[in-house]
Coordinates of C-alpha atoms and ligand atoms in Angstrom, one line a residue:
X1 CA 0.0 0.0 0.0
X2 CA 1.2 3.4 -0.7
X3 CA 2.3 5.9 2.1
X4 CA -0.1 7.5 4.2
X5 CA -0.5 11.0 2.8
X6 CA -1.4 12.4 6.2
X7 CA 0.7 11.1 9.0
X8 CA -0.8 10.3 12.4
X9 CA -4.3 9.6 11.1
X10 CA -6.1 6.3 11.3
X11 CA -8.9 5.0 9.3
X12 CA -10.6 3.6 12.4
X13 CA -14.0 5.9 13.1
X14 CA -16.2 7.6 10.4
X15 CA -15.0 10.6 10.5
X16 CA -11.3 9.9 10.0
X17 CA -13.0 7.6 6.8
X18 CA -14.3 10.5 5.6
X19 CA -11.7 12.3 4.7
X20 CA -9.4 9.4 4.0
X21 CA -8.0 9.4 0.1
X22 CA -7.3 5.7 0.6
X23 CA -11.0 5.1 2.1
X24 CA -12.1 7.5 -1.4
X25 CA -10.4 4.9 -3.5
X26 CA -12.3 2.1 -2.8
X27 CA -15.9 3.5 -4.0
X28 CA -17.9 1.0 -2.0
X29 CA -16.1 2.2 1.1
X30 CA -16.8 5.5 0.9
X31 CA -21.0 4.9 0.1
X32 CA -21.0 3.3 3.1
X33 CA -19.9 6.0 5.1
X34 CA -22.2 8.0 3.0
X35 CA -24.6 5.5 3.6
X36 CA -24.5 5.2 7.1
X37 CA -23.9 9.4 7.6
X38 CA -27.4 9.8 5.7
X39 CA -29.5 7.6 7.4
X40 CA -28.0 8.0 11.1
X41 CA -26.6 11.8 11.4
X42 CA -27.3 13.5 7.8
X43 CA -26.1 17.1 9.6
X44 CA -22.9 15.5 11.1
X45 CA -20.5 17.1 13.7
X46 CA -16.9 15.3 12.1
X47 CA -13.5 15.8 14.2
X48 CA -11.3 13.8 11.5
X49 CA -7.6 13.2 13.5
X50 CA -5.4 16.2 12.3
X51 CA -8.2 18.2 10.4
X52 CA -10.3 21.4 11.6
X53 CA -13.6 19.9 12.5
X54 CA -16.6 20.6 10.2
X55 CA -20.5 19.4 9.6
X56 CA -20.4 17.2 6.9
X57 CA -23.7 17.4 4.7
X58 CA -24.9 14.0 3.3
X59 CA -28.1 14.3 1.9
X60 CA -29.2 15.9 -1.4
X61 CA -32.0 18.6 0.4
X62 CA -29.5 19.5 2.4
X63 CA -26.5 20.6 0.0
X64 CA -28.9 22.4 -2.0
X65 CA -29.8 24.7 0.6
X66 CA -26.9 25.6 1.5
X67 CA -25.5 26.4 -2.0
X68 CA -28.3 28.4 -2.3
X69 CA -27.6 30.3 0.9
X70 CA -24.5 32.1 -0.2
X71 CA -25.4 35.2 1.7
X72 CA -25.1 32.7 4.7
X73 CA -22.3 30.6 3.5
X74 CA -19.3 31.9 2.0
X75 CA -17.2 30.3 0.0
X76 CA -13.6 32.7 0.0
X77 CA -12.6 31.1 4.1
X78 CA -11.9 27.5 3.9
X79 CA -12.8 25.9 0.2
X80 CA -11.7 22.5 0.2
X81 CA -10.9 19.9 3.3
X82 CA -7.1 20.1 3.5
X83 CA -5.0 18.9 6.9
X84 CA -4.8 21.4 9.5
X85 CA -0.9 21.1 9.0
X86 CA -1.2 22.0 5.5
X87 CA -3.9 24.8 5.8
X88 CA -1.2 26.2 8.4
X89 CA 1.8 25.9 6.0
X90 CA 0.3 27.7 3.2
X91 CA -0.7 30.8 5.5
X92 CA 2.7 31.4 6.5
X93 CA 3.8 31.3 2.9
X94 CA 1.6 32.9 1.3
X95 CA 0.0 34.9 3.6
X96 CA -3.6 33.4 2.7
X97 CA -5.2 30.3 3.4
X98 CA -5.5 30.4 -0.6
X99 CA -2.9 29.2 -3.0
X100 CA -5.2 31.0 -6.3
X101 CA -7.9 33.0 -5.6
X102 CA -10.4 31.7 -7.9
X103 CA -14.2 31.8 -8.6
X104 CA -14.6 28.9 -6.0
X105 CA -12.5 30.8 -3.5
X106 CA -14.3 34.2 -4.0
X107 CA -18.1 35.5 -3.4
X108 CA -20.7 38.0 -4.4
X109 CA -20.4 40.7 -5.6
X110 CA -17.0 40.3 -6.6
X111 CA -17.4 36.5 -7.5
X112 CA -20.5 37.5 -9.4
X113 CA -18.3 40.4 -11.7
X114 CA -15.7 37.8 -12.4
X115 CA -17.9 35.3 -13.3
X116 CA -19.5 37.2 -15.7
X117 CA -16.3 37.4 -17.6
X118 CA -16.8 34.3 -19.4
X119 CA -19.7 33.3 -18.8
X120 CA -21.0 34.5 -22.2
X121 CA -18.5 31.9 -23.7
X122 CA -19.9 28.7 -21.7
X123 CA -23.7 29.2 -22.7
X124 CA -24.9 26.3 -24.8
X125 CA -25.5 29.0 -27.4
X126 CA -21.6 29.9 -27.8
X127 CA -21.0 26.1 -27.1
X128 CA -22.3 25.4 -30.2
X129 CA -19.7 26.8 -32.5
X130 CA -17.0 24.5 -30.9
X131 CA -19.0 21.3 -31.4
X132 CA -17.4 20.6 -34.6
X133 CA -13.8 21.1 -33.3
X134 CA -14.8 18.8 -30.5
X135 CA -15.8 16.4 -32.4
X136 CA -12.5 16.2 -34.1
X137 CA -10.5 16.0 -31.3
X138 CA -13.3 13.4 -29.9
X139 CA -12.8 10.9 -33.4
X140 CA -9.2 11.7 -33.6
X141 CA -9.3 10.0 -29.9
X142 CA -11.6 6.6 -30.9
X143 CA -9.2 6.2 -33.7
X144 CA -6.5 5.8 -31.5
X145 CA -8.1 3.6 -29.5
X146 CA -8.8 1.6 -32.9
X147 CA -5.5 1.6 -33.9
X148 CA -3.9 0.7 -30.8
X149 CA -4.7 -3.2 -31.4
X150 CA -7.9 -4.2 -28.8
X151 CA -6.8 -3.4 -25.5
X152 CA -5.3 -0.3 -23.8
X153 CA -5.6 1.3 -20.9
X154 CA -8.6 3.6 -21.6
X155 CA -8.1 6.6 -18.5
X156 CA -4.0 7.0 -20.2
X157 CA -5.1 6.8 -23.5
X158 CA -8.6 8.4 -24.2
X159 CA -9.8 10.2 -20.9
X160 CA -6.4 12.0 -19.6
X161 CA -6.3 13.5 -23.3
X162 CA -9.3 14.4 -24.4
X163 CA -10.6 16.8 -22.3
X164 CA -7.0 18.3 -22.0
X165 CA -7.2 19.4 -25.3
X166 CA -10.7 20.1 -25.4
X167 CA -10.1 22.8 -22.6
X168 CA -6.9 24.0 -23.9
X169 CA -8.6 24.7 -27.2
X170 CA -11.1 27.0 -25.6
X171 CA -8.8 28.7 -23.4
X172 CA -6.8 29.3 -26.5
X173 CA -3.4 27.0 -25.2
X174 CA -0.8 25.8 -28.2
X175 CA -0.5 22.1 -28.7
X176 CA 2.9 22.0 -28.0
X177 CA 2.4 23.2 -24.0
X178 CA 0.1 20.1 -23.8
X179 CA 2.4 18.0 -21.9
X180 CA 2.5 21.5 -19.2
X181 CA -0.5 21.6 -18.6
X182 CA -1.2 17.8 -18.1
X183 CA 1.5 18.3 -15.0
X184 CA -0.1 21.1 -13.7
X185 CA -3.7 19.6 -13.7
X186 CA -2.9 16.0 -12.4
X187 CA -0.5 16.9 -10.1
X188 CA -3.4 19.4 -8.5
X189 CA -5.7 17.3 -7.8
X190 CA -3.5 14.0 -7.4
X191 CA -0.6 15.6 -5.3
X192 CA -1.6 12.9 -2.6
X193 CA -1.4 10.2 -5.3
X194 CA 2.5 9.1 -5.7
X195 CA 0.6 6.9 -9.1
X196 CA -0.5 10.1 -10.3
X197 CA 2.2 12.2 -9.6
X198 CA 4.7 10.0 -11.4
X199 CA 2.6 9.0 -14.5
X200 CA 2.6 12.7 -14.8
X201 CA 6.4 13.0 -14.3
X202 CA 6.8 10.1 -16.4
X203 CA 4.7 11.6 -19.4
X204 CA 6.2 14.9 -19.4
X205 CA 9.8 14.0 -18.9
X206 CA 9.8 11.0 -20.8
X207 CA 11.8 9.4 -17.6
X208 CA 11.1 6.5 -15.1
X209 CA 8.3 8.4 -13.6
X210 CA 10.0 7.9 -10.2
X211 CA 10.0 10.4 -7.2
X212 CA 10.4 10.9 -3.7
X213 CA 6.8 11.0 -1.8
X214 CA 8.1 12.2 1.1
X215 CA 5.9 14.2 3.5
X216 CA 2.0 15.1 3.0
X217 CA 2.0 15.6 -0.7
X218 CA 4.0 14.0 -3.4
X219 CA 4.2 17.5 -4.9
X220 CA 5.2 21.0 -3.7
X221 CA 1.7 22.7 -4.9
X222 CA 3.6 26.0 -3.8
X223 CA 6.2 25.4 -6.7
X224 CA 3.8 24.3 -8.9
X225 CA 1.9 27.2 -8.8
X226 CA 4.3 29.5 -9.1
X227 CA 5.2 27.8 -12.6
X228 CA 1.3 27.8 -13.4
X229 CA 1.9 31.5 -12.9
X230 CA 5.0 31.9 -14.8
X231 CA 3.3 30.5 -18.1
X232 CA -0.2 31.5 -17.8
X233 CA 1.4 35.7 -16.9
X234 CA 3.2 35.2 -20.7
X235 CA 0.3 33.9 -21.9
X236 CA -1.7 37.3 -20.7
X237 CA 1.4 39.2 -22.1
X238 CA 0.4 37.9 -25.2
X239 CA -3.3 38.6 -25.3
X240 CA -3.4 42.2 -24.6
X241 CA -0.8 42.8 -27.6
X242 CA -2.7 40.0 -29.9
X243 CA -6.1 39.8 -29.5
X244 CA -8.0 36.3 -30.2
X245 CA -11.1 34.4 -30.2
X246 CA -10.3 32.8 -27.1
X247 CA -11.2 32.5 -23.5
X248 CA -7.1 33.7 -22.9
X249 CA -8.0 36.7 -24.6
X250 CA -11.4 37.4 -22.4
X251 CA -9.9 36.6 -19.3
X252 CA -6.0 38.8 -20.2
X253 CA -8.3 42.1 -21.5
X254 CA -11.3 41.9 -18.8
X255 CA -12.3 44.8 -16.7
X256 CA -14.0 44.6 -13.7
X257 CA -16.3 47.6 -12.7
X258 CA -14.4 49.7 -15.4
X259 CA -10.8 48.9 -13.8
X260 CA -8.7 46.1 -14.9
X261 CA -8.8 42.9 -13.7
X262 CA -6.6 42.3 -10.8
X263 CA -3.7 39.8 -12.3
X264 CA -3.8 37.1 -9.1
X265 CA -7.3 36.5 -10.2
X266 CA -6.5 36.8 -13.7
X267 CA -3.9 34.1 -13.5
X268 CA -6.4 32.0 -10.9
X269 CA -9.0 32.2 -13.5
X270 CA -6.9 30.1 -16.0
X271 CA -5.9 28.0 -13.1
X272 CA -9.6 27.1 -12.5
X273 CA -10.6 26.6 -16.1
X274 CA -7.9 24.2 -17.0
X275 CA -8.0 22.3 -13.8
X276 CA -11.7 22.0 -13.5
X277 CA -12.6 21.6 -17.1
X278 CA -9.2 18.7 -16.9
X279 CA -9.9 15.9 -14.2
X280 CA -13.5 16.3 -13.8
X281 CA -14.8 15.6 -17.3
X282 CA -11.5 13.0 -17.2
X283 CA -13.0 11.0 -14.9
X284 CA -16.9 11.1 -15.3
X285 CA -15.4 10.1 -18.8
X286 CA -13.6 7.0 -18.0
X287 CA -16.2 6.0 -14.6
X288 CA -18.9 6.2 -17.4
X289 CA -17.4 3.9 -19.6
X290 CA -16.7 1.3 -16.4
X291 CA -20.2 1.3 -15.9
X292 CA -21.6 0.3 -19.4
X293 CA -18.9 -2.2 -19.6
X294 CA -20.4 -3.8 -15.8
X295 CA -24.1 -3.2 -17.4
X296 CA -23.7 -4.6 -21.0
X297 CA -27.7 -4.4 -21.4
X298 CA -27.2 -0.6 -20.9
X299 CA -24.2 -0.4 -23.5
X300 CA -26.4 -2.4 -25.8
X301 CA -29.6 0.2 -24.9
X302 CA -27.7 3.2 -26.2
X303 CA -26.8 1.4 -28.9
X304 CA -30.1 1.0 -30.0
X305 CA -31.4 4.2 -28.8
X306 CA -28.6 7.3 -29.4
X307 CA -31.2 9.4 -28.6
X308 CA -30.7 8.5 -24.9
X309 CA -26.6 9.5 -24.8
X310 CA -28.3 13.0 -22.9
X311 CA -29.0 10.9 -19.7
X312 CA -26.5 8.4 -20.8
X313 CA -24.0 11.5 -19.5
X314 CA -25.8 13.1 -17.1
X315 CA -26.2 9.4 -15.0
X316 CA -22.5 8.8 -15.7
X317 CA -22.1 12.1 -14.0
X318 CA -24.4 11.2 -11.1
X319 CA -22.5 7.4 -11.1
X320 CA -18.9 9.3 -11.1
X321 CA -19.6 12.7 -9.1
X322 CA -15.8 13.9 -9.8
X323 CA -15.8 16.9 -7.7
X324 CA -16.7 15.0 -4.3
X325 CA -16.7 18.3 -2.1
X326 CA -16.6 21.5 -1.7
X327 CA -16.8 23.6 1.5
X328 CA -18.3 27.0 2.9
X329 CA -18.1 28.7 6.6
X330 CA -21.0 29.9 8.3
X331 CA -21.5 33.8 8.8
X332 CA -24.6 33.3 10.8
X333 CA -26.3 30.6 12.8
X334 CA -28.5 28.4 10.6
X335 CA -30.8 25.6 12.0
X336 CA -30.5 22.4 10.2
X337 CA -32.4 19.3 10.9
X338 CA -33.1 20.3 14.2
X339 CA -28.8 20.9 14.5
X340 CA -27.7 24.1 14.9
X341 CA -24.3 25.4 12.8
X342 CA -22.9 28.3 14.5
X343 CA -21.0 31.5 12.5
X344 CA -17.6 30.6 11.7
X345 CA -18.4 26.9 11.4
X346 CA -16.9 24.9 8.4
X347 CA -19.3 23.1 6.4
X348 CA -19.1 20.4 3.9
X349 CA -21.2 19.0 0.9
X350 CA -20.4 15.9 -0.2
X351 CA -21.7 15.7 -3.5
X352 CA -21.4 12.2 -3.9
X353 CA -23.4 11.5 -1.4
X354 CA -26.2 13.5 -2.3
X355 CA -26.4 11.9 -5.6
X356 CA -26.9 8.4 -4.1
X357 CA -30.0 9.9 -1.5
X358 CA -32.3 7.0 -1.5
X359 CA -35.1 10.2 -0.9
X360 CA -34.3 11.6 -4.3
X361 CA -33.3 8.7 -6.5
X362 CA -35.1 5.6 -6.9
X363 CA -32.7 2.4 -6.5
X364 CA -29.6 4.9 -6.2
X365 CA -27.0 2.4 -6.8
X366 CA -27.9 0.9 -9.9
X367 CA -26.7 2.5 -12.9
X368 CA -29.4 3.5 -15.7
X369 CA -29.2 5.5 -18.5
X370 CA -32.2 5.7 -19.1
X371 CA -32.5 7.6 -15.5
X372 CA -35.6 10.5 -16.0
X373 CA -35.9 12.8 -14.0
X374 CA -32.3 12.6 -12.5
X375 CA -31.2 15.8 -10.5
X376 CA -28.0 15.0 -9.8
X377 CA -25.9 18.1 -8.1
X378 CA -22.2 16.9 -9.2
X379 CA -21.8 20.1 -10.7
X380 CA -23.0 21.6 -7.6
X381 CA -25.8 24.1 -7.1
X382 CA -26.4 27.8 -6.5
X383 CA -24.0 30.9 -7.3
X384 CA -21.0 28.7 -7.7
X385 CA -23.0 26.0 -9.5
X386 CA -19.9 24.8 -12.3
X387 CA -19.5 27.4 -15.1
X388 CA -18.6 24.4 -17.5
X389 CA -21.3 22.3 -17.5
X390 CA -22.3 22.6 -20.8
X391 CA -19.1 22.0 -22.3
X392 CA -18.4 19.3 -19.5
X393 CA -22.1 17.3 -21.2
X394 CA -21.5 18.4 -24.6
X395 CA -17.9 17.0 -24.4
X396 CA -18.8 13.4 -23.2
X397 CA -21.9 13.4 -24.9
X398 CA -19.8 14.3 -28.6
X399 CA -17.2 11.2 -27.0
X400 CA -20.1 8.4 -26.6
X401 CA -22.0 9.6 -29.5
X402 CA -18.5 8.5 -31.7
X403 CA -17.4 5.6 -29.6
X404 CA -20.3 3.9 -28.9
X405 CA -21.6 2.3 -32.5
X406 CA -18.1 1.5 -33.1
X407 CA -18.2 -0.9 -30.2
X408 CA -18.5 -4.6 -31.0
X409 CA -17.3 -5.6 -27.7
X410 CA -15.7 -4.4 -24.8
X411 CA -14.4 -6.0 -21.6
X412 CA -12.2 -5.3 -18.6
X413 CA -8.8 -6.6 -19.0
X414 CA -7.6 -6.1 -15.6
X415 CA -8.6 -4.3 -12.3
X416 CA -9.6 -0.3 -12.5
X417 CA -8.2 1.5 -10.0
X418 CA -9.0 5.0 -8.6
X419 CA -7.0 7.3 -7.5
X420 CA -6.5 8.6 -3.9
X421 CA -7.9 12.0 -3.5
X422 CA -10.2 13.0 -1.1
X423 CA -11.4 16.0 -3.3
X424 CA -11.6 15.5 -7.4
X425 CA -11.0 11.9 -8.4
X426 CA -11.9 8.8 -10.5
X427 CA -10.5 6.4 -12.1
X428 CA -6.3 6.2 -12.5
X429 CA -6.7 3.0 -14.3
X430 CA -9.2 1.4 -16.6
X431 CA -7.3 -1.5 -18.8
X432 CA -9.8 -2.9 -21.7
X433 CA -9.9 -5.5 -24.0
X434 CA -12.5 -4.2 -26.8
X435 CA -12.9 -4.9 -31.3
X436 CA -14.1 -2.2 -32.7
X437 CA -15.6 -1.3 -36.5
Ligands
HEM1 C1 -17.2 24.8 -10.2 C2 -18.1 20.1 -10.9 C3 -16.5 20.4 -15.5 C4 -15.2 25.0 -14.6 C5 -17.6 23.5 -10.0 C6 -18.2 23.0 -8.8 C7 -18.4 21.7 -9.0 C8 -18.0 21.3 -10.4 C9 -19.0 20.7 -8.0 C10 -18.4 23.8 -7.5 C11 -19.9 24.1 -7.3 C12 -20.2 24.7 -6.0 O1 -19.3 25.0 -5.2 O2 -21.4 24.9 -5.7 C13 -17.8 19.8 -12.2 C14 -18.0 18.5 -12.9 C15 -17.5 18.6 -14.1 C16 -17.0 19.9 -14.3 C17 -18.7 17.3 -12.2 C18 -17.5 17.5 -15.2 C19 -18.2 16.5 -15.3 C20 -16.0 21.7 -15.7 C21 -15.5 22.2 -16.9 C22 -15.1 23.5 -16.6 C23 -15.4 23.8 -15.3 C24 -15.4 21.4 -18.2 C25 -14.5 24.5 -17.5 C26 -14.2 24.7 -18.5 C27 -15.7 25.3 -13.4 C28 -15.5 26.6 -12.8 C29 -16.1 26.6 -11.5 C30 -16.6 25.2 -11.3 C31 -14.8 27.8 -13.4 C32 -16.2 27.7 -10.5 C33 -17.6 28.3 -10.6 C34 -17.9 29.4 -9.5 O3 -17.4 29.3 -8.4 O4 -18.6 30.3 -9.8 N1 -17.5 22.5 -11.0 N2 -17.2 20.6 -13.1 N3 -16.0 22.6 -14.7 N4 -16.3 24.5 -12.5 FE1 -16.8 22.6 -12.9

């Protein structure tokens, strides 16, 4: 087993499970905490071993409210659950609990004004122009897979890719910086994963792919986002003098209430799109393919039906739920299910949870694509609900709608594995034995 990323904590207890990354890599695991959170204590008071304590929000009702209450719950104090240690470290670095400052880490009205910087760009409406280009990169991706002889490993050849250059092509990134930006999105999210962190090393050097893991993190995030800000301040250099049609350009020339944009969240805004629009759509992506290929009759219903690859998605996003929190602090007390959370309190939603409530969905763990209605919250819900949600369903959606008739078979050639991140994951490995047309 790999190291423990956080020293001095055990898995014994729930709440110590909840945070676990190892615990988050075995999905059955982690439901049952879920599971057991929703029915027993669905507003729970959690004291995880070496973590500030928080209420962690289980059911679907629940999270909804409170991303709806952003007046009540804001967003710009504690973001993500990170280890008290860590949390500490970064303030007396860099002075802020925050490594970027972006839309996530920010609220209303200042949120709301930099928000509205691209959010013309990721309406369905604009969307639309792209779908042709997306479908490129989408076929020039299944031909890979065709060529590549009837097995592969699907997350290292398909899903890591794909949405990598899906993003970069909005945001206006060259080509040849690909292998840059998969480093600084994997090793983001998967610092905790020493798998993750060295595929990436291995990729972009070409090399072993071997490191030391030593301490919390396999990576130094303070390093890596200093070179996240080296590139993407050239890249804003380059916008103001040569103007594009791209999201760089939107972001480098933006003004907000008539005054420039600041360049911290100018820089954290490209941080945000490339690493949420990365990972996320990576691994709903790969965790939707695992699924038709455990349901065949599901594979073969969308096969029949293409009309259905809409709720095909949006249940593969319910199945995968990427993004499995996020966090707010209280500003004032709010009753909950007869709890009460006091101001300055840290709260969590765990999306994942919420999308297997057994009050909202009907038989939560099976896997159905022909789900109707289906209100999954994976892309969360109120002020900060995801700005890319429409190219997150209109990229898988183009993916499926290429790969899927092409399929004459398709079956696991080895044990999918998941990588160990208590905060955006999915799969690490999905190795597949498949023929295709
Ligand atoms: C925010 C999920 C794809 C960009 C979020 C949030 C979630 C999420 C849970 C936070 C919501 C909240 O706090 O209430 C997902 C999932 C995706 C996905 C499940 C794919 C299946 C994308 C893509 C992009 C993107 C493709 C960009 C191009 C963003 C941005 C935010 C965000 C910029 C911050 C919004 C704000 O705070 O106002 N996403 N996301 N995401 N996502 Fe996504």
């Amino acid at each position: 087993m790999a190291d423990n990323p956080f020293p001095g904590f055990s898995t014994d207890g729930i709440d110590n499970r909840l945070v676990n990354p190892d615990v988050m890599a075995q999905p059955d695991d982690i439901h049952d905490v879920y599971r057991r959170l929703r029915a027993e204590d669905p507003v729970h008071w959690a004291e995880p071993t070496g973590f500030r304590p928080f209420w962690a929000i289980t059911k679907h009702d629940d999270i909804k409210a409170i991303g709806k209450a952003n007046e009540t719950f804001t967003n710009s104090q504690r973001t993500y659950l990170a280890p008290a240690e860590n949390e500490e470290h970064m303030l007396q670095m860099t002075g802020d609990t925050h490594l970027f400052r972006t839309l996530v880490d920010l609220d209303d009205p200042l949120h709301r004004h930099i928000r509205a910087v691209t959010n013309e760009w990721f309406k369905p409406g604009s969307l639309k122009k792209t779908e042709d280009s997306i479908r490129e990169i989408a076929r020039d991706h299944v031909e890979r897979m065709a060529s590549l002889g009837g097995e592969c490993d699907f997350v290292n050849e398909v899903a890591l890719f794909y949405p990598l250059r899906v993003v970069m092509k909005i945001l206006g990134i060259p080509p040849e910086d690909e292998l840059m930006m998969l480093q600084m999105t994997q090793e983001t999210f998967g610092a905790a994963d020493p798998d993750v962190v060295a595929r990436s090393q291995r990729i972009t050097s070409g090399g072993t792919g071997t490191m030391a893991t030593s301490g919390e993190q396999a990576v130094d995030l303070i390093a890596l986002a200093q070179s996240f800000f080296e590139y993407f301040g050239k890249v804003i250099a380059d916008r103001k003098q040569n103007p594009r049609d791209d999201v760089a350009t939107v972001i480098a020339n933006a003004e907000i209430e008539g005054e420039p944009m600041d360049l911290h969240h100018q820089l954290s805004y490209f941080v945000i799109v490339a690493t949420a629009g990365h990972d996320t759509t990576s691994s709903s992506t790969s965790g939707g393919l695992l699924q038709l290929i455990r349901n065949p009759e599901q594979l073969q219903k969308l096969k029949d039906e293409p009309k259905l690859m809409m709720q095909a998605v949006e249940e593969m996003i319910r199945w995968e739920t990427p993004v499995k929190h996020f966090m707010r602090t209280c500003q004032e007390d709010f009753e909950l299910r007869g709890r009460t959370i006091r101001k300055g309190d840290g709260v969590c939603l765990f999306y994942w949870s919420g999308n297997r409530d057994e009050d909202v969905f009907e038989d939560p763990y099976r896997f159905d694509v022909e789900r109707r209605p289906n209100q999954q919250i994976a892309f969360g819900f109120g002020v900060h609900q995801c700005l890319g949600l429409h190219l997150a369903r209109l990229e898988m959606r183009v993916l499926f709608e290429e790969l899927v008739p092409r399929l004459k078979h398709i079956e696991l050639a080895g044990d999918p594995a998941w990588t160990r991140s208590n905060f955006v994951s999915g799969l690490k490995r999905l190795p597949i034995r498949y023929e295709m047309s």
